Amino acid sequence: MCGIVGYVGFRKATDVLLDGLRRLEYRGYDSAGVAVRTPEGLRVVKRSGKLSALEEALKGVELSGNLGIGHTRWATHGAPTDPNAHPHATEDGRITLIHNGIFENYLELKEALKARGHGFRSETDSEVLAHLVEEKYRGDLFLAVREALEEVRGAYAVAVIHAGHEEIVAARTVSPLVIGLGEGENFLASDVPALLPYTRRVIFLHDGDVARITREGVEITDLQGRPVAREAVEVDWTLEAAEKGGFPHYMLKEIHEQPWVLESTLGGRLLEEEGDVALDLALDPKEVERVQVIACGTASYAGLYGKYLLEALARIPTEWDVASEYRYRDPLVDGKTLALAISQSGETIDTLEALREARRKGARTLGVVNAKGSSLTREVEEVLYIHAGPEIGVASTKAYLAMLAAMALLAVRFGRARGVLDREASRGLIREMRKLPRLVEEVLEKRPLIAHVAEKYHQAQDFLFLGRHVQTPTAYEGALKLKEISYIHAEAYPAGEMKHGPIALIDEHLPVVVLATQGPLYEKTLSNIQEVRARGGKVIAIATEGDEEIRKLAQEVIYVPQVHPLLAPIVSVVPLQLLAYEIAVLLGRDVDQPRNLAKSVTVE
Ligand code: F6R
């Protein structure tokens, strides 16, 4: 997740760019840079570290020009170094660009470009586009960018400039991009806050849009060059509302960011041809005989999903308990044990202490973390970043989805390395993983239906959540989301366990949310639904698109798209997040800062 700004007009571009980057600071960054079109050609200044490092570098540098682009980076491909910082330029320096997102096929493109004589200065996926644009360029930058984009696969928001043109060419797919309209000047940004000091008239670009922005106006086409009409809208947001992307709460914004969060977790790591994933880990999965998951709360449920996957796909015995229990149970650990610590913040003290305990006992360690440079990342041997971007809502949503995706990546890698997952099976899974961002987008469209379900059940005193196998953690997470932001009591159980006690709770006042997606245990789950029905309970089923049978059994059905059963939790948890959100709003709760909770729990 990166911040993008662009300017063309009459002001000093550097001032507008730095101001915009400052306003996107909440997106997080580990390097920053600007490119300005000066009378001497394009000038690029970029630095690793915070924006202040770039500001320092710009002191005493005269960058006079009224057109430029700026970027703050949240590193995915390549460490946060000066060369990897954006903008990226071609060797002759006449074309430069900034990019947010991931070009999944950049490795093959890079190899081909190298073979054709292009030299690379960074390890980023972004740089390939600069070279592709250079190859396509025959005097029309707008056309060259479109042709170059035809060759990349993945998610992106890009802005490209050329020394010979007074224009910015911008394009997006999945990653956000918005144009700000002025008088004799125009702006570009990945998020509205960067535009607010200058204009409130904006055009939100859609997937597949390519725009040419000059000081006089904006022209938008699709990738094939066909004109598309996009309406300019007037945003009346305060700065705070703008940081929420126009959503009333950070939590809702973060729920809606999930498609491109999945792109950034998965994109570029999926090797479909090889039936494998690229994780860049030195750890040899063959040396691991046992995995112990260490995490708390939502992260621990992602870990429980990881346990199911590691056992199913990689056949590695995996233990799971919450970090605060792990620490004190005197776990059995040896040098072939891998402690898998999962954390959004990387600062949760229970997780850190449990990890230290595992390390003291001789375990190998791997962190699955969102926050760069956090304590956990410094204490593990290796880190697998989930690339979810900053999560501000206290209730974790997008980090959970990214953690689930990271678990799937790990399980496939381990399964392949240990020779227990064959190439064809793995390819099938990878193909399904590729679809996930789009499928999650489809689920988000169900929000009106979910709001309707919330309306019907928000007065309930208690909720029960049930799921089996990989959907057990989904049930736990659904119940946790509901209780923490709505304060309604919610419990979750593996569906088969219900008859051993919780069934006594069921009456006509108890809504029971059942994860009943297609998979080997579908029939068994239907039996559990029958048991709930027989006792008057109200069933809210999360089911697979096309399942008509379930309509006869459940009062409410929320459909999610068909996907491989092992990946179903990634699409199924989204309606549960929305259900919790809608109920909390109806009850007037403080969604982003629920009572008694903190974003990062640094006490035991
Ligand atoms: C729930 C939630 C918490 C965290 C837990 C661990 O919505 O956010 O349960 O998941 O406190 O936090 P991290 O992942 O930062 O270690």
Coordinates of C-alpha atoms and ligand atoms in Angstrom, one line a residue:
M1 CA 0.0 0.0 0.0
C2 CA 1.6 3.2 -1.2
G3 CA 0.7 6.9 -1.5
I4 CA 0.6 8.5 -4.9
V5 CA 0.4 12.2 -5.8
G6 CA 0.7 14.1 -9.1
Y7 CA 0.4 17.7 -10.2
V8 CA 0.3 19.7 -13.4
G9 CA -0.5 23.4 -13.4
F10 CA 1.1 26.7 -12.4
R11 CA 2.3 26.1 -8.9
K12 CA 5.7 24.8 -7.8
A13 CA 5.2 21.1 -8.2
T14 CA 7.5 20.0 -5.4
D15 CA 5.5 22.0 -2.8
V16 CA 2.2 20.4 -3.9
L17 CA 3.8 16.9 -4.0
L18 CA 5.3 17.1 -0.6
D19 CA 2.1 18.5 0.9
G20 CA 0.1 15.7 -0.6
L21 CA 2.6 13.0 0.6
R22 CA 2.4 14.4 4.1
R23 CA -1.4 14.0 3.9
L24 CA -1.0 10.4 2.9
E25 CA 1.3 9.7 5.8
Y26 CA -1.3 7.5 7.5
R27 CA -0.9 5.0 4.7
G28 CA 2.5 4.2 6.1
Y29 CA 5.7 4.3 4.2
D30 CA 9.3 3.3 4.2
S31 CA 10.7 5.4 1.5
A32 CA 9.5 8.5 -0.5
G33 CA 10.4 10.3 -3.7
V34 CA 9.4 12.9 -6.3
A35 CA 10.1 13.5 -10.0
V36 CA 9.7 16.9 -11.4
R37 CA 9.7 18.1 -15.0
T38 CA 12.3 20.9 -15.1
P39 CA 13.7 22.8 -18.0
E40 CA 16.7 20.5 -17.9
G41 CA 14.5 17.4 -18.1
L42 CA 13.0 15.1 -15.5
R43 CA 14.7 15.3 -12.0
V44 CA 14.2 12.5 -9.5
V45 CA 15.0 12.7 -5.8
K46 CA 14.2 9.8 -3.5
R47 CA 15.2 8.5 -0.2
S48 CA 14.6 5.4 2.0
G49 CA 13.1 6.1 5.4
K50 CA 10.4 8.6 6.4
L51 CA 9.2 11.6 4.4
S52 CA 11.4 13.8 6.5
A53 CA 14.5 12.1 4.9
L54 CA 13.2 13.2 1.5
E55 CA 12.4 16.7 2.7
E56 CA 16.0 16.9 4.1
A57 CA 17.4 15.7 0.7
L58 CA 15.3 18.3 -1.1
K59 CA 16.7 21.2 0.9
G60 CA 19.1 23.2 -1.2
V61 CA 18.0 21.3 -4.4
E62 CA 16.3 23.7 -6.9
L63 CA 13.5 21.6 -8.5
S64 CA 11.7 24.2 -10.5
G65 CA 8.8 22.9 -12.5
N66 CA 5.1 22.8 -12.6
L67 CA 4.6 19.1 -13.3
G68 CA 5.6 16.2 -11.1
I69 CA 4.7 13.0 -9.4
G70 CA 5.4 11.8 -5.8
H71 CA 5.3 8.6 -4.0
T72 CA 5.5 7.0 -0.5
R73 CA 6.3 3.4 -0.5
W74 CA 5.2 0.5 1.6
A75 CA 7.6 -2.1 0.3
T76 CA 6.5 -5.3 -1.2
H77 CA 9.1 -6.3 -3.8
G78 CA 12.6 -5.3 -2.8
A79 CA 13.9 -3.9 0.5
P80 CA 13.2 -0.2 1.5
T81 CA 16.4 1.2 0.0
D82 CA 17.1 4.3 -2.1
P83 CA 17.2 2.5 -5.4
N84 CA 14.0 0.7 -4.7
A85 CA 12.2 3.9 -3.8
H86 CA 9.9 5.4 -6.5
P87 CA 9.9 7.1 -8.9
H88 CA 11.6 4.7 -11.3
A89 CA 13.2 6.0 -14.5
T90 CA 14.4 4.6 -17.8
E91 CA 18.1 4.6 -18.4
D92 CA 17.9 7.8 -20.4
G93 CA 15.8 9.4 -17.7
R94 CA 13.2 10.6 -20.1
I95 CA 10.4 8.5 -18.7
T96 CA 9.7 8.0 -15.0
L97 CA 6.8 6.5 -13.1
I98 CA 5.3 5.6 -9.7
H99 CA 3.3 2.6 -8.9
N100 CA 1.1 1.2 -6.1
G101 CA 0.3 -2.5 -6.3
I102 CA 2.0 -5.5 -7.8
F103 CA 2.8 -6.7 -11.3
E104 CA 2.5 -10.4 -10.8
N105 CA 4.3 -11.4 -14.0
Y106 CA 7.2 -8.9 -13.5
L107 CA 9.9 -11.6 -13.3
E108 CA 9.2 -13.0 -16.8
L109 CA 8.8 -9.4 -18.1
K110 CA 12.1 -8.4 -16.5
E111 CA 14.0 -11.3 -18.0
A112 CA 12.7 -10.5 -21.4
L113 CA 13.5 -6.8 -21.1
K114 CA 17.0 -7.7 -19.9
A115 CA 17.4 -9.9 -22.9
R116 CA 16.4 -7.0 -25.1
G117 CA 19.2 -4.8 -23.5
H118 CA 17.4 -3.0 -20.7
G119 CA 19.4 -2.3 -17.6
F120 CA 17.7 -2.3 -14.2
R121 CA 18.6 -0.3 -11.2
S122 CA 16.1 -1.6 -8.6
E123 CA 14.7 -4.9 -7.4
T124 CA 11.1 -3.7 -7.8
D125 CA 8.4 -5.0 -10.0
S126 CA 7.4 -1.4 -10.8
E127 CA 10.6 -0.7 -12.8
V128 CA 9.6 -3.1 -15.6
L129 CA 6.7 -0.8 -16.6
A130 CA 9.1 2.1 -17.2
H131 CA 11.1 0.0 -19.6
L132 CA 7.9 -1.4 -21.3
V133 CA 6.6 2.2 -21.8
E134 CA 10.0 3.2 -23.3
E135 CA 9.7 0.3 -25.8
K136 CA 6.2 1.2 -26.8
Y137 CA 6.8 4.9 -27.0
R138 CA 6.6 6.4 -30.5
G139 CA 5.7 10.0 -29.6
D140 CA 2.4 9.3 -27.9
L141 CA 2.8 8.7 -24.1
F142 CA -0.9 8.0 -23.5
L143 CA -0.8 5.2 -26.1
A144 CA 2.5 3.8 -24.9
V145 CA 1.3 3.5 -21.4
R146 CA -1.9 1.7 -22.5
E147 CA 0.1 -0.7 -24.7
A148 CA 2.6 -1.4 -21.9
L149 CA -0.2 -2.1 -19.4
E150 CA -1.7 -4.7 -21.8
E151 CA 1.4 -6.8 -21.0
V152 CA 1.3 -6.6 -17.2
R153 CA -0.9 -8.7 -14.9
G154 CA -1.9 -7.7 -11.4
A155 CA -3.1 -4.8 -9.4
Y156 CA -1.9 -1.3 -10.0
A157 CA -2.3 2.4 -9.7
V158 CA 0.4 4.1 -11.8
A159 CA 1.4 7.6 -12.9
V160 CA 3.8 8.1 -15.7
I161 CA 5.5 11.2 -17.0
H162 CA 7.8 11.9 -20.0
A163 CA 10.4 14.7 -20.4
G164 CA 8.8 15.7 -23.7
H165 CA 5.2 16.0 -22.6
E166 CA 3.3 18.3 -20.3
E167 CA 1.0 15.6 -19.1
I168 CA 0.6 12.8 -16.5
V169 CA -0.7 9.5 -17.7
A170 CA -2.4 7.6 -14.9
A171 CA -4.1 4.2 -14.8
R172 CA -5.6 1.9 -12.2
T173 CA -6.8 -1.7 -11.7
V174 CA -7.8 -2.6 -8.2
S175 CA -5.6 -0.1 -6.4
P176 CA -7.3 3.3 -5.9
L177 CA -6.7 6.5 -7.8
V178 CA -8.5 9.8 -7.9
I179 CA -8.1 12.9 -10.0
G180 CA -8.6 16.4 -8.5
L181 CA -9.9 19.1 -10.9
G182 CA -8.7 22.7 -10.6
E183 CA -8.7 25.8 -12.8
G184 CA -5.6 25.7 -15.0
E185 CA -4.2 22.9 -12.9
N186 CA -5.1 19.3 -12.1
F187 CA -4.1 16.8 -9.5
L188 CA -3.8 13.1 -8.9
A189 CA -3.7 11.1 -5.7
S190 CA -4.3 7.6 -4.4
D191 CA -6.6 9.0 -1.7
V192 CA -8.8 12.1 -1.4
P193 CA -7.0 13.8 1.7
A194 CA -4.0 14.7 -0.5
L195 CA -6.4 16.8 -2.7
L196 CA -8.5 18.6 -0.2
P197 CA -6.4 21.8 0.3
Y198 CA -6.7 22.4 -3.5
T199 CA -10.0 21.1 -4.8
R200 CA -13.1 19.2 -3.9
R201 CA -14.1 18.4 -7.4
V202 CA -12.8 14.9 -8.1
I203 CA -13.1 12.0 -10.5
F204 CA -12.7 8.5 -9.1
L205 CA -11.0 6.3 -11.7
H206 CA -12.5 2.8 -12.2
D207 CA -10.7 -0.5 -12.8
G208 CA -9.2 -0.5 -16.3
D209 CA -9.3 3.3 -16.7
V210 CA -6.3 5.2 -18.2
A211 CA -6.3 9.0 -17.9
R212 CA -4.2 11.7 -19.6
I213 CA -4.0 14.7 -17.2
T214 CA -2.9 18.1 -18.5
R215 CA -3.3 21.6 -17.0
E216 CA -6.3 22.2 -19.2
G217 CA -8.2 19.0 -18.6
V218 CA -8.6 15.2 -18.3
E219 CA -9.2 12.6 -21.0
I220 CA -10.1 9.0 -19.9
T221 CA -10.2 5.8 -21.9
D222 CA -10.1 2.1 -21.3
L223 CA -7.0 0.1 -22.0
Q224 CA -7.9 -0.2 -25.7
G225 CA -8.2 3.5 -26.0
R226 CA -12.0 3.7 -26.2
P227 CA -13.2 6.9 -24.4
V228 CA -15.0 6.4 -21.1
A229 CA -17.2 9.0 -19.4
R230 CA -16.5 9.5 -15.7
E231 CA -18.5 12.0 -13.8
A232 CA -16.8 14.6 -11.6
V233 CA -18.2 14.6 -8.1
E234 CA -18.0 17.2 -5.4
V235 CA -16.7 15.7 -2.1
D236 CA -17.9 17.4 1.0
W237 CA -15.7 15.4 3.3
T238 CA -13.8 16.7 6.3
L239 CA -10.1 15.7 6.4
E240 CA -11.0 12.9 8.9
A241 CA -13.8 11.6 6.6
A242 CA -11.4 11.7 3.7
E243 CA -8.9 9.6 5.5
K244 CA -11.7 7.1 5.8
G245 CA -12.1 7.2 2.1
G246 CA -15.6 8.6 2.5
F247 CA -16.7 5.6 4.6
P248 CA -18.2 6.4 7.9
H249 CA -15.7 4.2 9.8
Y250 CA -12.1 3.0 9.3
M251 CA -13.4 -0.6 9.8
L252 CA -15.8 -0.3 6.8
K253 CA -13.0 1.2 4.7
E254 CA -10.7 -1.6 5.7
I255 CA -13.3 -4.2 4.9
H256 CA -13.6 -2.7 1.4
E257 CA -9.8 -2.6 0.9
Q258 CA -9.7 -6.4 1.2
P259 CA -9.7 -7.2 -2.5
W260 CA -6.5 -5.3 -3.1
V261 CA -5.0 -6.3 0.2
L262 CA -5.3 -9.9 -1.1
E263 CA -3.6 -8.8 -4.3
S264 CA -0.7 -7.4 -2.4
T265 CA -0.4 -10.5 -0.1
L266 CA -0.7 -13.0 -2.9
G267 CA 0.3 -11.2 -6.1
G268 CA 3.8 -11.8 -7.3
R269 CA 4.1 -14.8 -5.0
L270 CA 2.0 -17.2 -7.0
L271 CA 4.0 -19.3 -9.5
E272 CA 1.2 -20.9 -11.4
E273 CA 3.3 -22.6 -14.0
E274 CA 5.6 -24.3 -11.4
G275 CA 2.6 -25.0 -9.1
D276 CA 4.5 -23.3 -6.2
V277 CA 4.8 -20.0 -4.4
A278 CA 7.8 -17.7 -4.0
L279 CA 8.3 -16.8 -0.4
D280 CA 11.9 -15.8 -0.3
L281 CA 12.6 -17.7 2.9
A282 CA 15.9 -19.4 3.8
L283 CA 14.2 -21.8 6.1
D284 CA 14.1 -25.3 4.6
P285 CA 10.6 -26.8 5.2
K286 CA 12.1 -30.3 5.1
E287 CA 14.0 -29.5 8.3
V288 CA 10.8 -28.8 10.1
E289 CA 9.1 -31.7 11.9
R290 CA 6.5 -29.8 13.8
V291 CA 4.9 -26.3 13.8
Q292 CA 3.6 -24.5 16.8
V293 CA 1.4 -21.5 16.1
I294 CA 1.8 -18.6 18.5
A295 CA -0.7 -15.7 18.3
C296 CA -3.6 -13.9 20.0
G297 CA -7.2 -13.1 19.2
T298 CA -7.9 -12.7 15.5
A299 CA -4.4 -13.6 14.5
S300 CA -4.7 -16.8 16.5
Y301 CA -7.8 -17.8 14.4
A302 CA -5.7 -17.2 11.3
G303 CA -3.2 -19.5 12.9
L304 CA -5.8 -22.1 13.5
Y305 CA -6.7 -22.0 9.8
G306 CA -3.0 -22.4 9.2
K307 CA -3.0 -25.5 11.3
Y308 CA -5.7 -27.1 9.1
L309 CA -3.9 -26.1 5.9
L310 CA -0.4 -27.2 7.1
E311 CA -1.8 -30.5 8.1
A312 CA -3.9 -31.0 5.0
L313 CA -1.4 -29.8 2.4
A314 CA 2.0 -30.2 4.0
R315 CA 1.2 -33.1 6.4
I316 CA 3.1 -31.3 9.2
P317 CA 1.9 -31.9 12.7
T318 CA 0.8 -28.4 13.9
E319 CA -0.1 -27.4 17.4
W320 CA -2.3 -24.4 18.0
D321 CA -3.0 -22.5 21.2
V322 CA -3.2 -18.9 22.1
A323 CA 0.1 -17.2 23.0
S324 CA -0.8 -16.6 26.6
E325 CA -1.4 -20.3 27.2
Y326 CA 1.6 -21.4 25.1
R327 CA 4.0 -19.5 27.3
Y328 CA 3.0 -21.2 30.5
R329 CA 2.4 -24.7 29.4
D330 CA 6.0 -25.6 29.2
P331 CA 5.7 -26.7 25.6
L332 CA 7.8 -29.4 24.1
V333 CA 10.2 -27.8 21.7
D334 CA 13.3 -28.9 19.9
G335 CA 15.4 -27.7 17.0
K336 CA 13.0 -29.2 14.4
T337 CA 10.1 -27.2 15.8
L338 CA 9.1 -24.1 14.0
A339 CA 7.4 -21.4 16.1
L340 CA 5.1 -19.6 13.8
A341 CA 4.3 -16.2 15.3
I342 CA 1.4 -14.3 13.7
S343 CA 0.7 -10.7 14.5
Q344 CA -0.7 -7.6 12.8
S345 CA 1.1 -5.1 15.0
G346 CA 4.1 -7.2 15.8
E347 CA 3.9 -5.6 19.3
T348 CA 1.5 -7.9 21.1
I349 CA 3.3 -8.8 24.3
D350 CA 1.8 -12.2 24.8
T351 CA 2.9 -13.2 21.3
L352 CA 6.4 -11.7 21.8
E353 CA 6.8 -13.5 25.2
A354 CA 5.6 -16.8 23.8
L355 CA 8.0 -16.5 20.9
R356 CA 10.9 -15.8 23.3
E357 CA 9.9 -18.9 25.3
A358 CA 10.0 -21.0 22.0
R359 CA 13.4 -19.5 21.1
R360 CA 14.8 -20.1 24.5
K361 CA 13.8 -23.8 24.1
G362 CA 15.6 -23.9 20.7
A363 CA 12.8 -23.5 18.2
R364 CA 13.3 -22.1 14.7
T365 CA 11.2 -19.0 14.3
L366 CA 9.1 -17.4 11.5
G367 CA 7.0 -14.3 11.9
V368 CA 3.9 -13.6 9.8
V369 CA 3.6 -9.8 10.4
N370 CA 2.0 -6.7 9.0
A371 CA 3.8 -3.8 10.7
K372 CA 7.3 -3.3 9.2
G373 CA 10.1 -2.9 11.7
S374 CA 7.9 -4.0 14.7
S375 CA 9.4 -5.8 17.6
L376 CA 8.4 -9.2 16.4
T377 CA 10.2 -8.7 13.1
R378 CA 13.4 -8.1 14.9
E379 CA 13.1 -11.2 17.1
V380 CA 12.3 -13.9 14.5
E381 CA 14.8 -15.5 12.2
E382 CA 12.6 -14.6 9.2
V383 CA 9.5 -12.7 8.4
L384 CA 6.7 -13.3 5.9
Y385 CA 5.0 -9.9 5.5
I386 CA 1.3 -9.9 4.8
H387 CA 1.3 -6.4 3.2
A388 CA -2.1 -5.4 4.4
G389 CA -1.2 -1.7 4.9
P390 CA -1.9 0.2 8.1
E391 CA -4.9 -1.1 9.9
I392 CA -6.5 1.6 12.0
G393 CA -9.9 0.2 13.1
V394 CA -9.4 -1.6 16.4
A395 CA -11.3 -4.7 15.2
S396 CA -9.0 -6.4 12.8
T397 CA -10.4 -7.2 9.3
K398 CA -8.1 -6.8 6.4
A399 CA -5.1 -8.1 8.4
Y400 CA -7.1 -11.2 9.1
L401 CA -7.8 -11.9 5.4
A402 CA -4.1 -11.2 4.6
M403 CA -3.1 -13.6 7.3
L404 CA -5.4 -16.3 5.9
A405 CA -3.8 -15.8 2.5
A406 CA -0.3 -16.0 4.0
M407 CA -1.3 -19.3 5.7
A408 CA -2.4 -20.6 2.3
L409 CA 1.0 -19.5 0.8
L410 CA 3.0 -21.2 3.6
A411 CA 1.0 -24.4 3.4
V412 CA 1.5 -24.7 -0.4
R413 CA 5.2 -23.9 -0.1
F414 CA 5.7 -26.4 2.7
G415 CA 3.6 -29.1 0.9
R416 CA 5.7 -28.7 -2.3
A417 CA 9.0 -28.6 -0.5
R418 CA 8.2 -31.7 1.5
G419 CA 7.0 -33.5 -1.6
V420 CA 3.6 -34.2 -0.3
L421 CA 1.6 -31.8 -2.5
D422 CA 1.8 -32.7 -6.2
R423 CA 2.2 -30.0 -8.8
E424 CA -1.3 -30.4 -10.4
A425 CA -3.1 -30.1 -7.0
S426 CA -1.0 -27.1 -6.2
R427 CA -1.6 -25.5 -9.5
G428 CA -5.4 -25.9 -9.0
L429 CA -5.1 -24.2 -5.6
I430 CA -3.0 -21.4 -7.0
R431 CA -5.5 -20.8 -9.8
E432 CA -8.2 -20.5 -7.2
M433 CA -6.0 -18.2 -5.0
R434 CA -5.7 -15.9 -8.0
K435 CA -9.4 -15.4 -8.1
L436 CA -9.8 -14.5 -4.5
P437 CA -9.6 -10.6 -4.8
R438 CA -12.4 -10.7 -7.4
L439 CA -14.5 -13.1 -5.4
V440 CA -14.1 -10.9 -2.3
E441 CA -15.2 -7.9 -4.3
E442 CA -18.4 -9.9 -5.2
V443 CA -19.0 -10.6 -1.6
L444 CA -18.7 -6.9 -0.7
E445 CA -21.6 -6.2 -3.1
K446 CA -23.8 -8.2 -0.7
R447 CA -23.7 -5.4 1.9
P448 CA -27.4 -4.3 1.4
L449 CA -28.6 -7.9 2.0
I450 CA -26.3 -8.2 5.1
A451 CA -27.6 -4.9 6.4
H452 CA -31.1 -6.3 6.1
V453 CA -30.2 -9.4 8.1
A454 CA -28.6 -7.2 10.7
E455 CA -31.7 -5.1 10.9
K456 CA -33.7 -8.3 11.7
Y457 CA -31.4 -9.7 14.4
H458 CA -29.7 -6.8 16.0
Q459 CA -31.9 -7.0 19.1
A460 CA -30.8 -10.5 20.0
Q461 CA -29.0 -11.0 23.3
D462 CA -26.8 -13.8 22.1
F463 CA -25.5 -15.3 18.9
L464 CA -24.0 -18.7 18.2
F465 CA -21.5 -19.3 15.4
L466 CA -20.8 -22.8 14.0
G467 CA -18.4 -24.1 11.4
R468 CA -16.4 -27.3 10.7
H469 CA -12.8 -27.9 9.7
V470 CA -11.3 -24.8 8.0
Q471 CA -14.6 -23.0 8.8
T472 CA -14.2 -23.5 12.5
P473 CA -11.8 -20.5 12.7
T474 CA -14.2 -18.5 10.6
A475 CA -16.9 -19.2 13.2
Y476 CA -14.5 -18.1 16.0
E477 CA -13.6 -14.9 14.1
G478 CA -17.3 -14.1 13.3
A479 CA -18.2 -14.4 16.9
L480 CA -15.2 -12.3 18.0
K481 CA -16.0 -9.5 15.5
L482 CA -19.6 -9.4 16.7
K483 CA -18.8 -9.3 20.4
E484 CA -16.0 -6.8 20.3
I485 CA -17.8 -4.1 18.3
S486 CA -21.5 -4.7 19.1
Y487 CA -21.1 -6.0 22.7
I488 CA -23.6 -8.8 22.0
H489 CA -22.6 -12.0 23.6
A490 CA -21.5 -14.4 20.9
E491 CA -20.0 -17.9 21.1
A492 CA -18.5 -20.1 18.5
Y493 CA -18.1 -23.9 18.3
P494 CA -17.1 -26.5 15.9
A495 CA -20.5 -27.5 14.5
G496 CA -20.1 -31.1 15.6
E497 CA -19.5 -30.1 19.2
M498 CA -22.8 -28.3 19.5
K499 CA -24.7 -31.4 20.6
H500 CA -22.3 -31.8 23.5
G501 CA -23.6 -28.9 25.4
P502 CA -24.3 -25.6 23.6
I503 CA -27.4 -27.1 22.1
A504 CA -29.1 -26.4 25.4
L505 CA -28.9 -22.6 24.6
I506 CA -31.0 -23.0 21.4
D507 CA -34.5 -21.5 21.4
E508 CA -36.5 -19.1 19.2
H509 CA -34.5 -16.1 20.4
L510 CA -31.1 -17.4 19.4
P511 CA -29.7 -16.6 15.9
V512 CA -27.2 -19.3 14.9
V513 CA -24.8 -18.3 12.1
V514 CA -23.7 -21.5 10.3
L515 CA -20.8 -21.7 7.9
A516 CA -22.3 -24.1 5.4
T517 CA -20.2 -23.7 2.3
Q518 CA -19.6 -26.6 -0.1
G519 CA -16.9 -29.1 0.9
P520 CA -16.5 -32.6 2.2
L521 CA -18.4 -31.8 5.5
Y522 CA -21.3 -30.0 3.9
E523 CA -23.8 -32.8 4.6
K524 CA -22.7 -33.0 8.2
T525 CA -23.2 -29.3 8.6
L526 CA -26.7 -29.6 7.2
S527 CA -27.5 -32.1 9.9
N528 CA -26.4 -29.6 12.5
I529 CA -28.6 -27.0 10.9
Q530 CA -31.5 -29.5 11.2
E531 CA -30.7 -29.9 14.9
V532 CA -30.9 -26.1 15.4
R533 CA -34.1 -25.9 13.4
A534 CA -35.7 -28.7 15.4
R535 CA -35.2 -26.6 18.6
G536 CA -36.6 -23.3 17.1
G537 CA -33.3 -21.6 16.6
K538 CA -33.0 -19.1 13.7
V539 CA -30.4 -20.1 11.2
I540 CA -28.3 -17.5 9.2
A541 CA -26.4 -19.6 6.7
I542 CA -23.3 -18.7 4.8
A543 CA -23.6 -20.9 1.8
T544 CA -22.1 -21.4 -1.7
E545 CA -23.7 -19.6 -4.6
G546 CA -26.1 -22.0 -6.3
D547 CA -27.0 -24.0 -3.2
E548 CA -30.8 -23.9 -3.4
E549 CA -31.3 -26.8 -0.9
I550 CA -30.2 -24.7 2.0
R551 CA -33.0 -22.2 1.4
K552 CA -35.4 -24.8 2.7
L553 CA -33.5 -25.1 6.0
A554 CA -32.3 -21.6 6.9
Q555 CA -34.2 -18.4 7.7
E556 CA -31.5 -16.3 6.0
V557 CA -29.0 -17.3 3.4
I558 CA -26.0 -15.2 2.5
Y559 CA -24.3 -16.6 -0.6
V560 CA -20.6 -16.5 -1.2
P561 CA -18.9 -17.4 -4.5
Q562 CA -17.8 -20.9 -5.2
V563 CA -14.1 -21.5 -4.5
H564 CA -11.8 -24.4 -3.4
P565 CA -13.2 -25.6 -0.1
L566 CA -9.8 -25.0 1.6
L567 CA -10.0 -21.4 0.6
A568 CA -13.7 -20.9 1.4
P569 CA -12.8 -19.1 4.8
I570 CA -11.3 -16.2 2.8
V571 CA -14.6 -15.4 1.1
S572 CA -16.8 -16.5 4.0
V573 CA -15.5 -14.3 6.8
V574 CA -16.3 -11.1 4.8
P575 CA -20.1 -11.3 5.4
L576 CA -19.4 -12.0 9.1
Q577 CA -17.3 -8.8 9.3
L578 CA -20.1 -6.9 7.6
L579 CA -22.8 -8.4 9.8
A580 CA -20.9 -7.4 12.9
Y581 CA -20.4 -3.9 11.5
E582 CA -24.0 -3.4 10.5
I583 CA -25.3 -4.6 13.9
A584 CA -22.8 -2.4 15.8
V585 CA -23.9 0.6 13.8
L586 CA -27.6 -0.1 14.4
L587 CA -26.8 -0.3 18.1
G588 CA -24.9 3.0 18.0
R589 CA -21.6 1.5 19.1
D590 CA -18.2 3.2 18.6
V591 CA -17.2 0.9 15.8
D592 CA -13.6 2.0 15.4
Q593 CA -12.8 2.2 19.0
P594 CA -14.9 -0.3 20.9
R595 CA -14.9 0.0 24.7
N596 CA -12.0 -1.5 26.7
L597 CA -10.0 -2.4 23.6
A598 CA -6.7 -1.1 22.2
K599 CA -5.2 -1.7 18.7
S600 CA -2.0 -3.1 20.1
V601 CA -2.0 -5.0 23.4
T602 CA 1.3 -4.4 25.0
V603 CA 0.4 -5.6 28.5
E604 CA 0.1 -9.2 29.6
Ligands
F6R1 C1 -9.6 -8.5 17.2 C2 -8.2 -8.1 17.3 C3 -7.4 -8.7 18.3 C4 -5.9 -8.9 17.8 C5 -5.0 -9.4 18.8 C6 -3.6 -9.7 18.3 O1 -10.3 -7.8 16.2 O2 -7.8 -7.2 16.6 O3 -7.9 -9.9 18.7 O4 -6.0 -9.8 16.7 O5 -4.9 -8.5 19.9 O6 -3.1 -8.5 17.7 P1 -1.8 -8.6 16.8 O7 -2.3 -9.3 15.5 O8 -1.5 -7.2 16.6 O9 -0.8 -9.4 17.5

